PDB file of C-alpha atoms in Angstrom:
ATOM      1  CA  HIS A   1      25.537  -5.812  21.915  1.00 45.00           C
ATOM      2  CA  GLY A   2      23.084  -8.814  22.445  1.00 47.00           C
ATOM      3  CA  GLY A   3      21.682 -11.236  19.615  1.00 44.00           C
ATOM      4  CA  LEU A   4      22.793 -12.131  16.382  1.00 47.00           C
ATOM      5  CA  SER A   5      24.048  -9.929  13.789  1.00 45.00           C
ATOM      6  CA  MET A   6      22.112  -9.434  10.421  1.00 46.00           C
ATOM      7  CA  PRO A   7      24.190  -9.752   7.302  1.00 49.00           C
ATOM      8  CA  ARG A   8      24.714  -6.380   5.651  1.00 51.00           C
ATOM      9  CA  PRO A   9      24.122  -6.714   1.789  1.00 51.00           C
ATOM     10  CA  ARG A  10      26.175  -4.808  -0.462  1.00 51.00           C
ATOM     11  CA  PRO A  11      24.426  -3.210  -3.586  1.00 51.00           C
ATOM     12  CA  THR A  12      26.444  -4.204  -6.693  1.00 53.00           C
ATOM     13  CA  ASP A  13      24.295  -2.266  -8.887  1.00 54.00           C
ATOM     14  CA  GLY A  14      24.632   1.151  -7.349  1.00 57.00           C
ATOM     15  CA  SER A  15      20.907   1.427  -7.261  1.00 59.00           C
ATOM     16  CA  VAL A  16      19.115   3.995  -5.097  1.00 58.00           C
ATOM     17  CA  ARG A  17      16.934   0.676  -4.079  1.00 61.00           C
ATOM     18  CA  GLY A  18      19.981  -1.447  -3.076  1.00 61.00           C
ATOM     19  CA  ALA A  19      21.036   1.684  -1.138  1.00 61.00           C
ATOM     20  CA  ARG A  20      18.012   2.114   0.621  1.00 63.00           C
ATOM     21  CA  VAL A  21      18.043  -1.751   1.559  1.00 60.00           C
ATOM     22  CA  GLY A  22      21.817  -1.410   2.922  1.00 64.00           C
ATOM     23  CA  VAL A  23      20.645   1.319   4.953  1.00 61.00           C
ATOM     24  CA  VAL A  24      17.792  -0.641   6.500  1.00 58.00           C
ATOM     25  CA  TYR A  25      19.945  -3.497   7.165  1.00 58.00           C
ATOM     26  CA  ARG A  26      22.715  -1.418   8.581  1.00 64.00           C
ATOM     27  CA  ALA A  27      20.202   0.386  11.027  1.00 62.00           C
ATOM     28  CA  LEU A  28      18.584  -3.141  12.136  1.00 63.00           C
ATOM     29  CA  GLY A  29      22.067  -4.566  12.490  1.00 68.00           C
ATOM     30  CA  ASP A  30      23.226  -1.684  14.708  1.00 72.00           C
ATOM     31  CA  MET A  31      20.001  -2.354  17.201  1.00 86.00           C
ATOM     32  CA  ASP A  32      19.905  -4.812  20.264  1.00 91.00           C
ATOM     33  CA  GLN A  33      17.871  -7.828  19.596  1.00 94.00           C
ATOM     34  CA  PRO A  34      14.874  -6.190  21.880  1.00 95.00           C
ATOM     35  CA  GLN A  35      14.937  -3.148  19.533  1.00 95.00           C
ATOM     36  CA  ARG A  36      14.806  -5.748  16.392  1.00 96.00           C
ATOM     37  CA  ILE A  37      11.665  -7.200  17.993  1.00 96.00           C
ATOM     38  CA  LEU A  38      10.078  -4.082  18.408  1.00 96.00           C
ATOM     39  CA  CYS A  39      10.559  -3.384  14.859  1.00 96.00           C
ATOM     40  CA  LEU A  40       9.092  -6.703  13.907  1.00 96.00           C
ATOM     41  CA  VAL A  41       6.033  -6.152  16.037  1.00 97.00           C
ATOM     42  CA  LEU A  42       5.503  -2.792  14.173  1.00 96.00           C
ATOM     43  CA  ALA A  43       6.134  -4.616  10.596  1.00 96.00           C
ATOM     44  CA  ILE A  44       3.602  -7.263  11.887  1.00 96.00           C
ATOM     45  CA  VAL A  45       0.942  -4.242  12.568  1.00 96.00           C
ATOM     46  CA  VAL A  46       1.442  -2.977   9.445  1.00 96.00           C
ATOM     47  CA  GLY A  47       1.057  -6.374   7.894  1.00 93.00           C
ATOM     48  CA  MET A  48      -2.258  -7.169   9.974  1.00 91.00           C
ATOM     49  CA  ALA A  49      -3.661  -3.707   8.795  1.00 92.00           C
ATOM     50  CA  LEU A  50      -2.921  -4.559   5.265  1.00 92.00           C
ATOM     51  CA  VAL A  51      -4.824  -8.216   5.748  1.00 89.00           C
ATOM     52  CA  ASP A  52      -7.696  -6.655   7.627  1.00 87.00           C
ATOM     53  CA  THR A  53      -8.379  -3.878   5.375  1.00 88.00           C
ATOM     54  CA  LEU A  54      -7.725  -5.588   1.950  1.00 87.00           C
ATOM     55  CA  LEU A  55      -8.296  -9.252   2.380  1.00 84.00           C
ATOM     56  CA  PRO A  56     -12.202 -10.246   2.402  1.00 79.00           C
ATOM     57  CA  TRP A  57     -11.366 -13.204   4.210  1.00 79.00           C
ATOM     58  CA  ALA A  58     -10.306 -11.419   7.115  1.00 75.00           C
ATOM     59  CA  THR A  59     -13.718  -9.946   7.526  1.00 74.00           C
ATOM     60  CA  THR A  60     -15.559 -13.215   7.356  1.00 81.00           C
ATOM     61  CA  HIS A  61     -12.993 -15.076   9.552  1.00 83.00           C
ATOM     62  CA  GLU A  62     -12.402 -12.583  12.004  1.00 81.00           C
ATOM     63  CA  ARG A  63     -11.829 -14.949  14.939  1.00 86.00           C
ATOM     64  CA  GLU A  64      -9.206 -16.897  13.142  1.00 88.00           C
ATOM     65  CA  THR A  65      -7.188 -13.596  12.233  1.00 86.00           C
ATOM     66  CA  ASN A  66      -7.510 -12.502  15.788  1.00 88.00           C
ATOM     67  CA  LEU A  67      -6.176 -15.682  16.934  1.00 92.00           C
ATOM     68  CA  ILE A  68      -3.226 -15.839  14.556  1.00 92.00           C
ATOM     69  CA  GLY A  69      -2.451 -12.297  15.594  1.00 91.00           C
ATOM     70  CA  SER A  70      -2.625 -13.133  19.218  1.00 94.00           C
ATOM     71  CA  ALA A  71      -0.340 -15.912  18.905  1.00 96.00           C
ATOM     72  CA  ILE A  72       2.203 -13.770  17.003  1.00 96.00           C
ATOM     73  CA  PHE A  73       2.169 -11.064  19.610  1.00 97.00           C
ATOM     74  CA  ALA A  74       2.369 -13.657  22.479  1.00 97.00           C
ATOM     75  CA  LEU A  75       5.777 -15.045  20.794  1.00 97.00           C
ATOM     76  CA  CYS A  76       6.859 -11.566  20.082  1.00 97.00           C
ATOM     77  CA  ALA A  77       6.287 -10.711  23.899  1.00 97.00           C
ATOM     78  CA  PHE A  78       8.187 -13.902  25.208  1.00 97.00           C
ATOM     79  CA  ALA A  79      10.883 -13.306  22.909  1.00 97.00           C
ATOM     80  CA  TRP A  80      11.173  -9.527  23.836  1.00 97.00           C
ATOM     81  CA  VAL A  81      11.486 -10.452  27.578  1.00 97.00           C
ATOM     82  CA  LYS A  82      14.308 -13.040  26.943  1.00 97.00           C
ATOM     83  CA  ALA A  83      16.008 -10.500  24.577  1.00 97.00           C
ATOM     84  CA  ASP A  84      15.703  -7.668  27.226  1.00 96.00           C
ATOM     85  CA  ALA A  85      17.025  -9.440  30.023  1.00 96.00           C
ATOM     86  CA  GLN A  86      20.064 -10.774  27.778  1.00 96.00           C
ATOM     87  CA  ALA A  87      20.731  -7.326  26.726  1.00 95.00           C
ATOM     88  CA  ARG A  88      20.538  -6.100  30.216  1.00 95.00           C
ATOM     89  CA  ASN A  89      22.695  -8.989  31.303  1.00 95.00           C
ATOM     90  CA  ILE A  90      20.218  -9.980  34.009  1.00 94.00           C
ATOM     91  CA  LYS A  91      18.184 -13.185  34.778  1.00 93.00           C
ATOM     92  CA  PRO A  92      14.489 -12.923  33.913  1.00 91.00           C
ATOM     93  CA  PRO A  93      12.528 -13.206  36.980  1.00 93.00           C
ATOM     94  CA  ALA A  94      10.949 -16.684  36.908  1.00 94.00           C
ATOM     95  CA  GLY A  95       7.726 -16.884  34.978  1.00 95.00           C
ATOM     96  CA  SER A  96       8.187 -13.255  33.432  1.00 96.00           C
ATOM     97  CA  ALA A  97       8.388 -14.349  29.765  1.00 96.00           C
ATOM     98  CA  LEU A  98       5.512 -16.661  29.952  1.00 97.00           C
ATOM     99  CA  LEU A  99       3.246 -14.216  31.733  1.00 97.00           C
ATOM    100  CA  ALA A 100       4.406 -11.518  29.252  1.00 97.00           C
ATOM    101  CA  ALA A 101       3.243 -13.984  26.383  1.00 97.00           C
ATOM    102  CA  LEU A 102       0.118 -14.976  28.189  1.00 97.00           C
ATOM    103  CA  ILE A 103      -1.156 -11.396  29.277  1.00 96.00           C
ATOM    104  CA  ILE A 104       0.766  -8.816  27.395  1.00 96.00           C
ATOM    105  CA  PRO A 105      -0.263  -5.522  29.088  1.00 96.00           C
ATOM    106  CA  ILE A 106       0.194  -7.086  32.463  1.00 97.00           C
ATOM    107  CA  GLY A 107       3.138  -9.147  31.933  1.00 97.00           C
ATOM    108  CA  VAL A 108       5.456  -6.844  30.370  1.00 97.00           C
ATOM    109  CA  PRO A 109       5.184  -4.264  33.108  1.00 98.00           C
ATOM    110  CA  VAL A 110       5.446  -6.805  35.730  1.00 97.00           C
ATOM    111  CA  TYR A 111       8.698  -8.272  34.148  1.00 97.00           C
ATOM    112  CA  LEU A 112      10.019  -4.558  34.125  1.00 97.00           C
ATOM    113  CA  PHE A 113       9.106  -3.901  37.603  1.00 97.00           C
ATOM    114  CA  ARG A 114      10.432  -7.277  38.966  1.00 96.00           C
ATOM    115  CA  ALA A 115      13.573  -6.951  36.639  1.00 96.00           C
ATOM    116  CA  LEU A 116      14.400  -3.189  37.117  1.00 96.00           C
ATOM    117  CA  GLY A 117      13.041  -2.048  40.425  1.00 95.00           C
ATOM    118  CA  ALA A 118      10.166   0.482  40.886  1.00 96.00           C
ATOM    119  CA  ARG A 119      11.590   3.648  39.302  1.00 97.00           C
ATOM    120  CA  ARG A 120      13.051   2.195  36.251  1.00 96.00           C
ATOM    121  CA  GLY A 121      10.129  -0.351  36.113  1.00 97.00           C
ATOM    122  CA  ALA A 122       7.764   2.412  35.932  1.00 97.00           C
ATOM    123  CA  TRP A 123       9.547   4.451  33.224  1.00 97.00           C
ATOM    124  CA  GLY A 124       9.725   1.280  31.382  1.00 97.00           C
ATOM    125  CA  SER A 125       6.160   0.517  31.715  1.00 97.00           C
ATOM    126  CA  LEU A 126       5.184   4.016  30.462  1.00 98.00           C
ATOM    127  CA  MET A 127       7.548   3.678  27.432  1.00 97.00           C
ATOM    128  CA  PHE A 128       5.902   0.107  27.072  1.00 97.00           C
ATOM    129  CA  PHE A 129       2.480   1.622  26.950  1.00 97.00           C
ATOM    130  CA  GLY A 130       3.521   4.652  24.576  1.00 97.00           C
ATOM    131  CA  PHE A 131       4.807   1.793  22.173  1.00 97.00           C
ATOM    132  CA  ILE A 132       1.265   0.031  22.544  1.00 97.00           C
ATOM    133  CA  PHE A 133      -0.285   3.534  21.499  1.00 97.00           C
ATOM    134  CA  ALA A 134       2.180   3.927  18.558  1.00 97.00           C
ATOM    135  CA  ALA A 135       1.289   0.357  17.351  1.00 97.00           C
ATOM    136  CA  VAL A 136      -2.329   1.398  17.484  1.00 97.00           C
ATOM    137  CA  VAL A 137      -1.930   4.592  15.676  1.00 97.00           C
ATOM    138  CA  VAL A 138       0.157   2.807  13.041  1.00 97.00           C
ATOM    139  CA  TYR A 139      -2.809   0.232  12.548  1.00 95.00           C
ATOM    140  CA  VAL A 140      -5.215   2.680  12.431  1.00 96.00           C
ATOM    141  CA  GLY A 141      -3.064   4.986   9.918  1.00 97.00           C
ATOM    142  CA  VAL A 142      -2.392   2.303   7.514  1.00 95.00           C
ATOM    143  CA  SER A 143      -6.125   1.268   7.576  1.00 93.00           C
ATOM    144  CA  TYR A 144      -7.393   4.644   6.876  1.00 94.00           C
ATOM    145  CA  VAL A 145      -5.049   5.224   4.141  1.00 95.00           C
ATOM    146  CA  LEU A 146      -5.732   2.187   2.425  1.00 91.00           C
ATOM    147  CA  VAL A 147      -9.724   2.584   2.817  1.00 90.00           C
ATOM    148  CA  LEU A 148      -9.051   6.041   1.343  1.00 92.00           C
ATOM    149  CA  LEU A 149      -7.022   4.461  -1.658  1.00 89.00           C
ATOM    150  CA  GLN A 150      -9.821   2.247  -2.389  1.00 82.00           C
TER     151      GLN A 150
END
């Protein structure tokens, strides 16, 4: 297990909500740091869908919201490469984290191929693009539901 462990709150009131929060913290606490970062990315995608759909400011300031989102995703890609290398107990190839942050769809597969070799790198890249597809589906799904509810 790499990374920091998260504190596990104990619900003192016996409430269902407290129990659910405890389950989430236990699930996150049992994950390696790279998986936590991917969960954070999905949470950011949901947040971006909420902002883009519900806040009129986002539609009039599209350039700014895209810049903020891009910077956040770049930081997540950088952190993921570093955390993945640490979890695998390998030294990340030189410049991999920076390349992943600057050009995510190219940088992450390049890291995977260089760090893991052709076969495992190809499988990891396929999983990466599957994750990107899933994130897009989450974004569109959340946006669609919010539009229907308005």
